[in-house]
CSV table of C-alpha atoms in Angstrom, one decimal:
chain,number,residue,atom,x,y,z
Q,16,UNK,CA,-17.5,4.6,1.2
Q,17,UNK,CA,-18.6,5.5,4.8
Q,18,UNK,CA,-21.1,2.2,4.8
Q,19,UNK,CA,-17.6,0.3,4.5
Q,20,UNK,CA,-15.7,1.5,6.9
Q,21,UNK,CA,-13.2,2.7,5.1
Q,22,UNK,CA,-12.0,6.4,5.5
Q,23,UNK,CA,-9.8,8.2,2.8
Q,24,UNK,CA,-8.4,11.1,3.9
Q,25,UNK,CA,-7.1,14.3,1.5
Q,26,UNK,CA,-7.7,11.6,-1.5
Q,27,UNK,CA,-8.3,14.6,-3.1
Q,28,UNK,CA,-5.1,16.2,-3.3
Q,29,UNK,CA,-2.2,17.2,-5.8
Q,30,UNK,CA,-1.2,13.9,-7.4
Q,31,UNK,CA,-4.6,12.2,-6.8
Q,32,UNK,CA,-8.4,12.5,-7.5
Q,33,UNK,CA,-11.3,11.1,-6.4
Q,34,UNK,CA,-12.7,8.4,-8.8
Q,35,UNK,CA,-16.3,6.7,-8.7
Q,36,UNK,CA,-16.8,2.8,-9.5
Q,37,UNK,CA,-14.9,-0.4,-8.8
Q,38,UNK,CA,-12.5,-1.2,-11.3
Q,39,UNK,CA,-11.8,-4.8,-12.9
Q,40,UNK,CA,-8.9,-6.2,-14.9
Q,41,UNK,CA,-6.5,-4.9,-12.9
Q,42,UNK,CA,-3.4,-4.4,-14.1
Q,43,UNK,CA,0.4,-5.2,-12.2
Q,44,UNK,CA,1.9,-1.9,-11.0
Q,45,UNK,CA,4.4,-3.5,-8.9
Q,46,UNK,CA,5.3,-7.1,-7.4
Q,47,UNK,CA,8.2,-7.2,-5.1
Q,48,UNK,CA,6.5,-10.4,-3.3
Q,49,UNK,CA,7.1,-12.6,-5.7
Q,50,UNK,CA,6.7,-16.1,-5.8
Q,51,UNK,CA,3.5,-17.4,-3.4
Q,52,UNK,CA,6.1,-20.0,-1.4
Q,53,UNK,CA,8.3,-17.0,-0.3
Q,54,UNK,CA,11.2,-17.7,-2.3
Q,55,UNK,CA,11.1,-14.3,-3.4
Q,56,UNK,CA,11.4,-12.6,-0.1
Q,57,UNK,CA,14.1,-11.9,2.8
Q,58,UNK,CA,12.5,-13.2,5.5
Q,59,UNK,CA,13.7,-10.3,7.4
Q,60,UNK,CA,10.7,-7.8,9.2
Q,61,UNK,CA,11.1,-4.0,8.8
Q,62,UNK,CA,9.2,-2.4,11.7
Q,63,UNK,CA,5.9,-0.8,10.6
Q,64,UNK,CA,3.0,-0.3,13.2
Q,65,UNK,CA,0.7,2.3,14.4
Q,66,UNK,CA,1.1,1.5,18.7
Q,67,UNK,CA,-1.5,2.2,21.4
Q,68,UNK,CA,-1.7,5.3,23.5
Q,69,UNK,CA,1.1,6.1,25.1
Q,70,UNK,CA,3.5,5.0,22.5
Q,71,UNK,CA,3.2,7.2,19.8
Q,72,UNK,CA,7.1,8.1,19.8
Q,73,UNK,CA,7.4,4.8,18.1
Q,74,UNK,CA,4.9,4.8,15.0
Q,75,UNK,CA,6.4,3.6,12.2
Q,76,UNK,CA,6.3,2.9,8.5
Q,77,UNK,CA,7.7,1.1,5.5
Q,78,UNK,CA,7.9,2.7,2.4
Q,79,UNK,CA,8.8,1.9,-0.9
Q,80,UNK,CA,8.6,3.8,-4.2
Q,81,UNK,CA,6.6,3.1,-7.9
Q,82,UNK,CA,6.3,4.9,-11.0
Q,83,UNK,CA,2.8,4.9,-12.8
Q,84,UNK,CA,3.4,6.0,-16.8
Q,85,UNK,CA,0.0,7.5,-17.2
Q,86,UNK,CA,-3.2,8.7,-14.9
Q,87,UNK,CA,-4.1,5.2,-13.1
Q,88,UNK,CA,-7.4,3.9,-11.0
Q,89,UNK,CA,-5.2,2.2,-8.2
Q,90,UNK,CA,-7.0,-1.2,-7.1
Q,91,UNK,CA,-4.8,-2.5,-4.7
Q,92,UNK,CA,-2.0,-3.4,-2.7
Q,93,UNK,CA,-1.1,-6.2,-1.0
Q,94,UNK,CA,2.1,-6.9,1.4
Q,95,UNK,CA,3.1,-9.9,3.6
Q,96,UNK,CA,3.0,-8.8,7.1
Q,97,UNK,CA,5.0,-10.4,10.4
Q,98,UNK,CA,5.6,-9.7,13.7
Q,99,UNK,CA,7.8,-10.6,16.6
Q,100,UNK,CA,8.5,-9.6,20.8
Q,101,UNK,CA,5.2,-11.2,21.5
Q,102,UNK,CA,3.2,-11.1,18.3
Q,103,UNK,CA,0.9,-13.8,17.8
Q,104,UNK,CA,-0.9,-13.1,14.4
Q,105,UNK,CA,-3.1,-11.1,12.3
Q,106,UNK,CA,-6.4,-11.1,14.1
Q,107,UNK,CA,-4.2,-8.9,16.9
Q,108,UNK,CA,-4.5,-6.2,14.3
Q,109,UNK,CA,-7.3,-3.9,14.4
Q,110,UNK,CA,-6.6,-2.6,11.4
Q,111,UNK,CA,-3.9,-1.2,8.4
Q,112,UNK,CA,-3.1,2.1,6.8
Q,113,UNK,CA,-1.9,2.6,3.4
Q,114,UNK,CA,-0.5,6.2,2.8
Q,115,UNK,CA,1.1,7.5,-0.3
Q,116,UNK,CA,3.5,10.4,-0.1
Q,117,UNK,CA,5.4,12.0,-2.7
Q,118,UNK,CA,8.8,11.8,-0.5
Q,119,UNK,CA,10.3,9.8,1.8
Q,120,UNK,CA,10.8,12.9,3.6
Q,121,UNK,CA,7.3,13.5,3.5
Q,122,UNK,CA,6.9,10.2,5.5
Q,123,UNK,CA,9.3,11.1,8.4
Q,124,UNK,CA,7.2,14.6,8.6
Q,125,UNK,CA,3.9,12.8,9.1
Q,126,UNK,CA,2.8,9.2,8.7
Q,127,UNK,CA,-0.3,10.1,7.1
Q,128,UNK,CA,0.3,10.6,3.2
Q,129,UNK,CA,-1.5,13.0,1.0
Q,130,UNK,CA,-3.6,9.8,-0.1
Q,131,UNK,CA,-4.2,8.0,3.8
Q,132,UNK,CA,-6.6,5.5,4.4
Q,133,UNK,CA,-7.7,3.3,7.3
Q,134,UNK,CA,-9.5,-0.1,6.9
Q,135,UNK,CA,-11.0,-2.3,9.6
Q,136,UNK,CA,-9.3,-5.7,10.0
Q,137,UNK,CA,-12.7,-8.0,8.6
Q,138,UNK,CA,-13.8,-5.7,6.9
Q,139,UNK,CA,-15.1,-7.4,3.6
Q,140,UNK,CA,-14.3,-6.2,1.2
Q,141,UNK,CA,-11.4,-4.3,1.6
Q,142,UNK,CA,-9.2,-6.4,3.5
Q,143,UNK,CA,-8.6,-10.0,2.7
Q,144,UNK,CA,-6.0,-12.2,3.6
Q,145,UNK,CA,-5.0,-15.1,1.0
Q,146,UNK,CA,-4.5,-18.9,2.5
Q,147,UNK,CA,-2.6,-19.9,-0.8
Q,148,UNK,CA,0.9,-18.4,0.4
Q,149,UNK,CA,3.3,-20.7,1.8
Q,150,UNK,CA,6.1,-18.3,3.3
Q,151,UNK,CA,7.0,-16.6,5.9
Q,152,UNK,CA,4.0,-13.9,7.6
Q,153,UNK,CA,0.8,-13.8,6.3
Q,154,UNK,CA,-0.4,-12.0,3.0
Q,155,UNK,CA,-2.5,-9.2,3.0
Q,156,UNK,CA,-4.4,-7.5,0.4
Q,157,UNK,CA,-6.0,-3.8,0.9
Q,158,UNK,CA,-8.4,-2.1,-1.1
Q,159,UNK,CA,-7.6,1.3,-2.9
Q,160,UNK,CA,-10.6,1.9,-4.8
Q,161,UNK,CA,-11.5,5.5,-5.5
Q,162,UNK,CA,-8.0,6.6,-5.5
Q,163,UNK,CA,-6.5,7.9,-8.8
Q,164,UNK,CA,-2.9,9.0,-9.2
Q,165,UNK,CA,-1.7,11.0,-12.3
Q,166,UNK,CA,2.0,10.1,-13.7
Q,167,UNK,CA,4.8,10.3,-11.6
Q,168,UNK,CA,7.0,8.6,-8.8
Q,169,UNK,CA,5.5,7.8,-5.5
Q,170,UNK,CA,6.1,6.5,-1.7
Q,171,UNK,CA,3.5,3.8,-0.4
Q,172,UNK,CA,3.1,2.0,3.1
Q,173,UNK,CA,1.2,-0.2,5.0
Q,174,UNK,CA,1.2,0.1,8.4
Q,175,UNK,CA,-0.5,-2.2,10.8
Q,176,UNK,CA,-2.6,-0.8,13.3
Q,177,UNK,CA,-1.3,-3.3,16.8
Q,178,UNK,CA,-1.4,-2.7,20.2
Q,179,UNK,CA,2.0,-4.0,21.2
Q,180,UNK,CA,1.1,-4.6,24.8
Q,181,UNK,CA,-1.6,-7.3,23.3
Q,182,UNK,CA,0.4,-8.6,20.5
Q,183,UNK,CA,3.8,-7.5,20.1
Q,184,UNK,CA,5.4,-6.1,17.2
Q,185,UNK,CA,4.9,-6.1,13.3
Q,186,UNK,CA,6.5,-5.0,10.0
Q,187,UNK,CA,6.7,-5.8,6.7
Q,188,UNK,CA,8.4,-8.6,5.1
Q,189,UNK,CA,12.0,-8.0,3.2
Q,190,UNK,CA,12.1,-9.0,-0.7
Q,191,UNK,CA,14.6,-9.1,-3.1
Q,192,UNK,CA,12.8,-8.3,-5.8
Q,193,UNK,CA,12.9,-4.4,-6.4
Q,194,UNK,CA,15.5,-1.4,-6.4
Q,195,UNK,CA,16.3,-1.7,-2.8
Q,196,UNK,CA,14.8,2.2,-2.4
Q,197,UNK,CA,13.0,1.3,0.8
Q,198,UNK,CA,12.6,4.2,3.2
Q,199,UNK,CA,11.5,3.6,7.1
Q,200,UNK,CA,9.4,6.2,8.7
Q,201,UNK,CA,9.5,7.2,12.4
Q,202,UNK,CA,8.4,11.0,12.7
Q,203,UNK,CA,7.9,10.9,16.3
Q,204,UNK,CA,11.9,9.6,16.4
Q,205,UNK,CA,11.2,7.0,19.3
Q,206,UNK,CA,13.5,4.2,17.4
Q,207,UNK,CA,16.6,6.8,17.6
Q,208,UNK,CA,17.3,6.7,13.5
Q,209,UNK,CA,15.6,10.3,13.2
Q,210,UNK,CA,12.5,10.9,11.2
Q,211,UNK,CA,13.6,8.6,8.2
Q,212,UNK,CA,16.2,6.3,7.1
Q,213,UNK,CA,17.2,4.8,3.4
Q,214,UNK,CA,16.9,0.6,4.6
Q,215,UNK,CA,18.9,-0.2,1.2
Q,216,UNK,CA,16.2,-2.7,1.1
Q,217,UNK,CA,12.6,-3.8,-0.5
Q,218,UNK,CA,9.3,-4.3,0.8
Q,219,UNK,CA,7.6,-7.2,-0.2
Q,220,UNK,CA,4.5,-4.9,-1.9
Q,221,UNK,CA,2.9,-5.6,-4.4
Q,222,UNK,CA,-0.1,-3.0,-6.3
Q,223,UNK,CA,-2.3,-3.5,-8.9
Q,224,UNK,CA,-4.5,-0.7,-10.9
Q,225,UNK,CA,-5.9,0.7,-14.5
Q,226,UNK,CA,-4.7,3.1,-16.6
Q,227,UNK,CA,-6.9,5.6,-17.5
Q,228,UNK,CA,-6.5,6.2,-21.5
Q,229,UNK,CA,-5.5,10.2,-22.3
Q,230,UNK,CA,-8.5,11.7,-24.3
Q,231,UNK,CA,-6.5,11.4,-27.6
Q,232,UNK,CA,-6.7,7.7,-27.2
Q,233,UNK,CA,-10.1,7.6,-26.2
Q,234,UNK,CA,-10.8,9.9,-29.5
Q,235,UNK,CA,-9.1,7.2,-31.5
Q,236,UNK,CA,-10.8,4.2,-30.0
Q,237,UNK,CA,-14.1,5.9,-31.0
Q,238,UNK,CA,-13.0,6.0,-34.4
Q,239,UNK,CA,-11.3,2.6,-34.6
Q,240,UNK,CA,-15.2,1.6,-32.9
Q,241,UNK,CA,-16.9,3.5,-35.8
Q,242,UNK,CA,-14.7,2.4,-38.1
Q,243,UNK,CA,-15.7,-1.1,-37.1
Q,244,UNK,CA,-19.4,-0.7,-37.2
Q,245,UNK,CA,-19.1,1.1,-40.1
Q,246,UNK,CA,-17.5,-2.5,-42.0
Q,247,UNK,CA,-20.6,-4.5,-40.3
C-alpha cells in the first residue's frame, strides 16, 4: 500500500477489516449519480473540502448513508466534484479523503472516520477521473481496496483536499437519486451550522464492492463443485 501513496488509517477497526488482493467484478453498492449526462443530479454543490493552514475552522464534509446486506470487499467510490469563489478545476486538488463513519454524529466529532483514507491527486491507480461524463463538475473515482465492512448501515464522504487561497472552493454535486439522508460535516463549526446538519439532500456517490459469501455458502458451493466433478 505504502508504494502507492495511499494511507488507510484505523482500517482496522469495529465495522471493518483489513483484506489482501484486488477485487474484480465489482458489484453496485450504491448509484446516486445516475445518468453520465447529469440528468440525474441537482446541479447544486454542498461544501466539502479539507482548507490550508490557517483555515481549519472551516473543514468540511459530505456524507451520505448505505446499507451493505452481508460482509463486502468495498472497491470503490466515485462522486462528481465542483467548486466555486475562485475554483478553477481538479488539478487544484492535491488530493481526496474518503472516511466512513458509523454516524453522522460521528462526522461532526471528527472528519476522519473509523475507515480514513488519503490519496494523491495522479496517483494511478487510485484516483482516476472519467472524460465520458457530460454534466456538471467532473467525476471522480477513488480506490477502496483493502477495506472490508461487515453488515450494517454506514456514513461515507469524499472530501477534496484544496487550498482555497489557490483555487477557491469545492463540494459535492446534489442528486436526486437517493433517500435525501445527506449529513454535512463541519466539527471545527467555522460555517456557523454547528458540528453537523441533516441537508435533506443526496450526494451524487456512487460505490461499488464484493460480497464476501458466509462460510455456509462457501460449504455448499464446494459441494455443488464436487457434486459437479463428480457427474464428469
Amino acid at each position: 500500500m505504502e508504494n502507492r501513496m495511499k494511507k488507510l488509517v484505523n482500517v482496522c477497526a469495529i465495522g471493518a477489516i483489513c483484506s489482501v488482493g484486488s477485487l474484480s467484478a465489482a458489484d453496485v453498492i450504491m448509484d446516486q449519480i445516475g445518468a453520465y449526462d447529469g440528468s440525474d443530479t441537482t446541479g447544486n454543490l454542498m461544501a466539502s473540502q479539507i482548507f490550508e493552514a490557517g483555515f481549519e475552522v472551516y473543514d468540511v464534509g459530505i456524507l451520505d448513508d448505505f446499507t451493505l446486506g452481508q460482509t463486502t470487499d468495498m472497491s470503490s467510490i466515485s462522486a462528481i466534484i465542483g467548486g466555486w469563489n475562485g475554483y478553477a478545476g481538479t488539478d487544484g486538488i492535491t488530493g481526496y479523503s474518503v472516511n466512513i463513519y458509523m454516524t453522522p454524529e460521528d462526522a461532526g466529532s471528527n472528519l476522519g472516520g473509523f475507515v480514513s483514507l488519503y490519496l494523491a491527486n495522479g496517483l494511478n491507480p487510485g484516483v482516476s477521473y472519467d472524460d465520458t461524463w457530460s454534466g456538471g463538475g467532473s467525476h471522480v473515482t477513488l480506490d477502496l481496496e483493502g477495506v472490508t465492512l461487515d453488515a450494517g448501515t454506514y456514513y461515507i464522504s469524499v472530501v477534496a483536499h484544496n487550498e482555497y487561497g489557490s483555487n477557491g472552493q469545492t463540494g459535492v454535486m446534489g442528486s436526486n437519486l437517493g433517500n435525501f439522508d445527506a449529513w454535512q460535516a463541519n466539527p471545527g463549526g467555522g460555517f456557523g451550522f454547528g458540528a453537523v446538519q441533516s441537508t435533506g439532500a443526496n450526494a451524487a456517490y456512487s460505490m461499488t464492492g464484493t460480497a464476501i459469501p458466509a462460510p455456509g455458502a462457501l460449504a455448499l458451493l464446494g459441494i455443488a463443485g464436487l457434486a459437479m466433478r463428480r457427474r464428469r
